[in-house]
Coordinates of C-alpha atoms and ligand atoms in Angstrom, one line a residue:
M1 CA 48.6 20.4 43.9
M2 CA 49.2 16.6 43.2
L3 CA 46.1 14.4 43.4
M4 CA 45.8 10.6 43.4
I5 CA 43.5 9.1 40.7
S6 CA 40.9 8.0 43.4
E7 CA 40.8 11.5 44.8
L8 CA 39.8 12.9 41.4
Q9 CA 36.3 11.5 42.2
E10 CA 36.0 13.6 45.4
K11 CA 33.7 16.6 45.2
P12 CA 32.0 18.8 47.8
L13 CA 28.6 17.8 49.2
A14 CA 27.1 20.8 47.4
V15 CA 28.2 23.8 45.4
W16 CA 26.0 26.6 44.1
Q17 CA 26.0 30.2 43.0
G18 CA 23.6 33.0 43.8
Q19 CA 23.5 36.5 45.3
E20 CA 23.8 37.8 48.8
R21 CA 23.2 41.3 50.3
Y22 CA 26.3 42.8 51.8
N23 CA 26.7 46.4 52.9
N24 CA 23.7 47.5 51.0
E25 CA 24.8 46.0 47.7
L26 CA 24.1 42.6 46.0
V27 CA 27.2 40.5 45.6
D28 CA 27.7 37.3 43.5
C29 CA 28.2 34.5 45.9
L30 CA 29.6 31.0 45.7
T31 CA 28.5 28.5 48.4
I32 CA 30.5 25.4 49.1
I33 CA 29.7 22.6 51.5
F34 CA 32.8 20.6 52.0
K35 CA 32.6 17.0 53.1
S36 CA 34.8 16.7 56.2
A37 CA 35.6 14.4 59.1
G38 CA 32.4 15.6 60.6
C39 CA 31.2 17.7 63.5
S40 CA 33.1 16.9 66.7
W41 CA 30.0 17.8 68.8
S42 CA 27.4 16.0 66.8
K43 CA 24.6 16.2 69.4
C44 CA 22.2 18.9 68.3
R45 CA 18.6 17.6 68.4
M46 CA 17.6 19.0 65.0
C47 CA 20.8 18.4 63.0
S48 CA 21.3 15.8 60.3
Y49 CA 24.3 17.5 58.7
R50 CA 26.5 15.7 61.2
H51 CA 25.8 12.4 59.4
E52 CA 27.5 13.8 56.2
R53 CA 31.1 12.8 56.9
Y54 CA 33.8 10.4 55.7
S55 CA 32.6 7.2 57.3
V56 CA 35.9 5.5 58.2
K57 CA 38.4 7.0 60.6
Q58 CA 40.9 8.4 58.2
S59 CA 44.5 9.6 58.7
S60 CA 44.8 13.3 58.5
E61 CA 46.9 12.9 55.2
T62 CA 44.0 11.0 53.6
L63 CA 41.5 13.5 54.8
L64 CA 43.7 16.4 53.5
G65 CA 43.9 14.6 50.1
H66 CA 40.1 14.3 49.9
L67 CA 39.6 18.0 50.9
R68 CA 42.2 19.2 48.4
A69 CA 40.5 17.2 45.7
Q70 CA 37.2 18.8 46.6
L71 CA 38.7 22.3 46.4
A72 CA 40.4 21.5 43.0
W73 CA 37.0 20.3 41.8
V74 CA 35.5 23.6 42.6
L75 CA 38.3 25.7 41.2
S76 CA 38.5 23.8 38.0
R77 CA 34.7 24.3 37.3
I78 CA 33.8 27.7 38.5
K79 CA 35.5 30.8 37.1
P80 CA 36.8 33.1 39.9
E81 CA 35.5 36.2 38.1
T82 CA 31.9 34.9 38.5
Y83 CA 31.8 35.4 42.3
R84 CA 33.2 37.9 44.9
M85 CA 31.9 36.3 48.1
V86 CA 32.3 32.6 49.2
K87 CA 30.2 31.0 51.9
I88 CA 31.9 27.9 53.3
F89 CA 30.1 25.2 55.3
T90 CA 31.3 21.8 56.4
S91 CA 29.4 19.1 58.2
G92 CA 30.5 20.9 61.4
S93 CA 33.2 23.6 61.9
F94 CA 35.6 24.9 59.3
F95 CA 38.1 25.9 61.9
D96 CA 38.1 22.6 63.8
H97 CA 41.5 21.1 63.0
D98 CA 40.2 17.6 63.8
E99 CA 37.6 18.1 61.1
I100 CA 39.6 20.2 58.6
P101 CA 43.4 19.8 58.8
V102 CA 45.2 23.2 59.3
E103 CA 47.1 22.8 56.0
F104 CA 43.7 22.9 54.2
L105 CA 42.9 26.3 55.7
S106 CA 46.0 27.7 54.1
D107 CA 45.0 26.2 50.7
V108 CA 41.6 27.7 50.9
A109 CA 42.7 31.1 52.0
S110 CA 45.4 31.3 49.2
S111 CA 43.1 29.9 46.5
L112 CA 40.4 32.4 47.4
K113 CA 42.7 35.4 47.8
G114 CA 40.8 38.7 47.3
K115 CA 37.3 37.1 48.0
L116 CA 35.1 37.9 50.9
V117 CA 34.8 34.6 52.9
I118 CA 32.1 33.6 55.4
A119 CA 33.0 30.4 57.1
E120 CA 30.8 28.5 59.6
T121 CA 32.3 27.2 62.8
R122 CA 31.4 26.5 66.5
P123 CA 32.7 29.2 68.8
E124 CA 35.4 27.1 70.6
F125 CA 37.4 27.0 67.3
I126 CA 37.7 30.7 66.9
Q127 CA 41.2 31.2 68.1
T128 CA 42.8 34.6 67.3
N129 CA 46.0 33.2 65.8
V130 CA 44.2 30.8 63.5
I131 CA 41.9 33.5 62.2
K132 CA 44.8 36.0 61.8
S133 CA 46.8 33.5 59.7
F134 CA 43.8 32.7 57.5
I135 CA 43.2 36.5 56.9
E136 CA 46.9 37.1 56.1
L137 CA 46.7 34.6 53.2
L138 CA 43.2 35.7 52.1
D139 CA 43.4 39.5 52.2
D140 CA 44.6 41.5 49.2
G141 CA 43.1 44.7 50.3
S142 CA 39.8 44.3 48.4
W143 CA 37.6 44.2 51.5
K144 CA 37.7 46.0 54.8
T145 CA 36.7 42.8 56.5
P146 CA 37.8 39.9 54.3
L147 CA 36.5 37.1 56.6
Y148 CA 33.4 36.6 58.7
C149 CA 33.1 33.8 61.2
A150 CA 29.6 32.4 61.1
I151 CA 28.4 30.9 64.4
G152 CA 25.2 28.9 65.0
L153 CA 24.3 30.8 68.1
E154 CA 20.7 29.8 67.6
T155 CA 19.3 31.8 70.5
T156 CA 20.7 34.1 73.2
N157 CA 18.7 32.2 75.8
D158 CA 21.0 29.6 77.5
S159 CA 18.2 27.3 78.8
I160 CA 16.5 27.1 75.3
R161 CA 19.9 26.5 73.7
K162 CA 20.6 23.7 76.2
K163 CA 17.2 22.0 76.6
S164 CA 15.6 22.5 73.2
I165 CA 18.7 22.2 71.0
H166 CA 21.5 20.6 73.1
K167 CA 24.1 22.9 71.5
G168 CA 26.8 22.5 74.1
F169 CA 27.9 26.1 74.5
T170 CA 26.7 29.2 76.2
F171 CA 26.0 32.8 75.2
Q172 CA 29.2 33.7 77.1
D173 CA 31.1 31.3 74.8
F174 CA 29.7 33.1 71.8
L175 CA 30.7 36.5 73.2
K176 CA 34.2 35.3 73.8
A177 CA 34.4 33.9 70.2
A178 CA 33.0 37.2 68.8
E179 CA 35.7 39.1 70.7
N180 CA 38.4 36.8 69.4
A181 CA 37.1 37.1 65.8
H182 CA 36.9 40.9 66.0
S183 CA 40.4 41.2 67.6
A184 CA 41.8 39.1 64.7
G185 CA 40.2 41.4 62.1
A186 CA 37.3 39.2 61.2
G187 CA 33.6 40.0 61.3
V188 CA 30.9 37.8 63.0
K189 CA 27.8 36.4 61.5
A190 CA 25.2 34.8 63.8
Y191 CA 22.7 32.1 62.8
L192 CA 19.6 32.0 64.9
L193 CA 17.2 29.0 65.0
F194 CA 13.5 29.9 65.0
K195 CA 11.4 27.4 66.9
P196 CA 13.5 24.5 68.2
L197 CA 11.8 21.6 70.1
F198 CA 9.6 22.0 73.2
L199 CA 8.5 25.7 72.6
T200 CA 5.0 26.9 71.7
E201 CA 4.7 29.1 68.6
S202 CA 4.4 32.2 70.8
E203 CA 7.4 31.3 73.0
A204 CA 9.5 30.7 69.9
V205 CA 8.5 34.1 68.4
A206 CA 9.3 35.9 71.7
D207 CA 12.7 34.0 71.8
M208 CA 13.6 35.2 68.3
K209 CA 12.5 38.8 68.9
T210 CA 14.7 39.0 72.1
S211 CA 17.6 37.1 70.5
I212 CA 17.8 39.4 67.4
R213 CA 18.0 42.4 69.7
E214 CA 20.6 40.9 72.0
T215 CA 22.7 39.4 69.1
A216 CA 22.7 42.6 67.1
V217 CA 25.0 44.2 69.7
Y218 CA 27.8 41.7 69.0
A219 CA 27.3 40.3 65.5
D220 CA 27.8 42.2 62.2
M221 CA 25.2 40.1 60.4
I222 CA 22.3 38.0 61.5
S223 CA 20.6 35.2 59.6
M224 CA 17.5 33.5 61.0
N225 CA 16.8 29.8 60.1
P226 CA 13.2 28.7 60.6
C227 CA 13.5 25.1 61.8
T228 CA 12.9 22.3 59.4
V229 CA 12.5 18.6 60.3
Q230 CA 15.6 16.8 58.9
R231 CA 15.8 13.0 58.7
N232 CA 17.3 10.9 61.4
T233 CA 17.1 13.5 64.1
E234 CA 15.6 13.7 67.5
L235 CA 13.4 16.5 66.2
E236 CA 12.0 14.1 63.6
Y237 CA 11.2 11.5 66.3
Y238 CA 9.0 14.1 68.1
W239 CA 7.5 15.4 64.8
K240 CA 6.4 11.9 63.7
R241 CA 4.5 11.6 67.0
G242 CA 2.7 14.9 66.7
A243 CA 4.8 16.6 69.3
Y244 CA 6.3 19.2 67.0
R245 CA 5.1 21.5 64.3
P246 CA 7.5 23.6 62.2
P247 CA 6.9 27.4 62.6
Y248 CA 4.2 29.3 60.7
L249 CA 5.4 31.7 57.9
W250 CA 3.2 34.3 59.5
S251 CA 5.5 34.1 62.6
V252 CA 8.6 34.5 60.4
L253 CA 7.1 37.7 58.9
S254 CA 6.1 39.1 62.3
I255 CA 9.7 38.5 63.6
L256 CA 11.3 40.1 60.5
E257 CA 8.9 43.1 60.8
D258 CA 9.8 43.6 64.4
A259 CA 13.6 43.3 63.9
P260 CA 15.6 46.5 64.5
V261 CA 18.3 45.4 62.1
H262 CA 18.2 43.7 58.7
V263 CA 17.9 39.9 59.3
T264 CA 18.3 37.6 56.3
C265 CA 16.1 34.5 56.1
D266 CA 16.0 31.7 53.6
P267 CA 13.0 29.5 54.7
L268 CA 14.4 26.1 53.6
G269 CA 11.6 23.6 52.9
G270 CA 9.2 26.6 53.1
G271 CA 5.6 25.6 52.4
Q272 CA 6.3 21.9 52.9
K273 CA 5.1 19.8 55.9
R274 CA 8.7 19.4 57.2
G275 CA 9.5 23.1 56.8
P276 CA 8.0 26.4 57.9
H277 CA 4.5 26.4 56.5
N278 CA 1.0 27.9 56.7
C279 CA -2.0 26.4 55.0
G280 CA -0.7 25.5 51.6
V281 CA -2.6 28.2 49.8
C282 CA -0.6 31.3 50.8
D283 CA 2.8 29.7 51.4
Y284 CA 4.4 30.1 48.0
E285 CA 3.9 33.8 47.8
L286 CA 5.1 34.4 51.4
V287 CA 8.3 32.3 51.0
R288 CA 9.1 34.1 47.8
G289 CA 8.6 37.5 49.6
I290 CA 10.8 36.5 52.5
R291 CA 13.6 35.5 50.1
D292 CA 13.2 38.8 48.2
Y293 CA 13.4 40.7 51.5
S294 CA 16.7 39.0 52.3
L295 CA 18.1 40.6 49.2
N296 CA 16.4 44.0 49.0
A297 CA 15.8 44.8 52.8
D298 CA 12.5 46.4 51.9
K299 CA 10.6 46.4 55.2
E300 CA 7.4 47.6 53.5
L301 CA 7.3 44.3 51.6
I302 CA 7.3 42.4 54.9
T303 CA 4.5 44.6 56.3
T304 CA 2.5 44.1 53.1
L305 CA 2.9 40.3 53.2
L306 CA 2.0 40.2 56.9
H307 CA -1.3 42.0 56.0
T308 CA -2.1 39.5 53.2
R309 CA -5.5 37.9 53.7
C310 CA -5.8 34.1 54.0
D311 CA -8.1 31.9 56.0
C312 CA -5.2 30.4 57.9
K313 CA -4.3 33.6 59.6
Q314 CA -7.0 33.2 62.2
E315 CA -5.7 29.7 63.0
W316 CA -2.2 31.2 63.5
E317 CA -3.6 33.8 65.8
Y318 CA -5.5 31.2 67.8
V319 CA -2.3 29.0 68.1
L320 CA -0.3 32.0 69.3
S321 CA -2.9 32.8 72.0
S322 CA -3.9 29.3 73.1
E323 CA -1.1 26.8 72.7
K324 CA 0.1 25.5 76.1
S325 CA 3.7 25.3 77.1
Y326 CA 5.4 21.8 76.8
C327 CA 4.7 19.9 80.0
M328 CA 8.0 18.9 81.6
P329 CA 7.7 16.9 84.8
L330 CA 9.7 18.4 87.6
T331 CA 10.5 15.1 89.2
R332 CA 11.1 11.5 88.0
Ligands
SF4_1 S1 24.1 21.9 64.4 FE1 26.3 22.2 64.0 S2 27.2 21.9 66.1 FE2 25.2 21.0 66.1 S3 25.5 18.8 65.6 FE3 25.0 19.9 63.7 S4 26.9 20.5 62.8 FE4 27.3 20.0 64.9
ZN2 ZN1 -2.9 30.5 54.3

């Protein structure tokens, strides 16, 4: 791979190593967030990732050069024997050819041959032929399912996805994408968003409990993201005016306890005012417990945490029973 001098400076937005639970075992995992041409939808109310993109309109050759430099940066620094799984994010969709040139998909698949890859994408970019070609280069027989397409479904409720998130696709679109992925030999991971805009705490909890049950029929893995207030988003606009509160950690625990399948959850910004939080006293222990649960799937841990005593629990129960639905006028 030949790189220009200027491209040697290019590196991914973030790279880190950790562990993930997969098929009842812990697997060493490398996570890469590639800087790309950016999300072609770019309209979700809570998302600031879409701002992370190359700022000028570049030719696809230039973009390809930048992406290849980012991949070379990773491969030269992280030994392949230190990870078996790779999670790939971009500032949008990995399989969107306007965002990631198709040649780069081949580079990634060949470079990561034998690894288990989980790549995030919107459903409209899950085309059977694209996924099949990727798997052909990636697969060396090490994994029964070498690729998982990760989709930000957010909720199975079309009105919430439309009005509270402005996601731009339907549950039917997700089902079609899941079918395409499965028929190409890939698995499906669904990301759900707990408590987007305009929902009370109890409406948001009910939405997640239903969404987990309905998603589990079609997705092989489910991860729930409690909403955080990112900068320069519509969500932040409402939050600054007191019209949004991130979810309680008690709610996160009650959803995980109720879930009929293992749902992973990494409460980003947990315990902080922009992230899922309780009162400040009990947060640290609960966030740590939720992270532990993602790895060990020990449901008793969740039940124990949910029965922890703290003064803020009464407040949470009061909010669940007394918060009123967002008042949308029916006419203009
Ligand atoms: S959440 Fe995903 S689809 Fe929505 S704007 Fe952000 S990157 Fe694009
Ligand atoms: Zn508390």
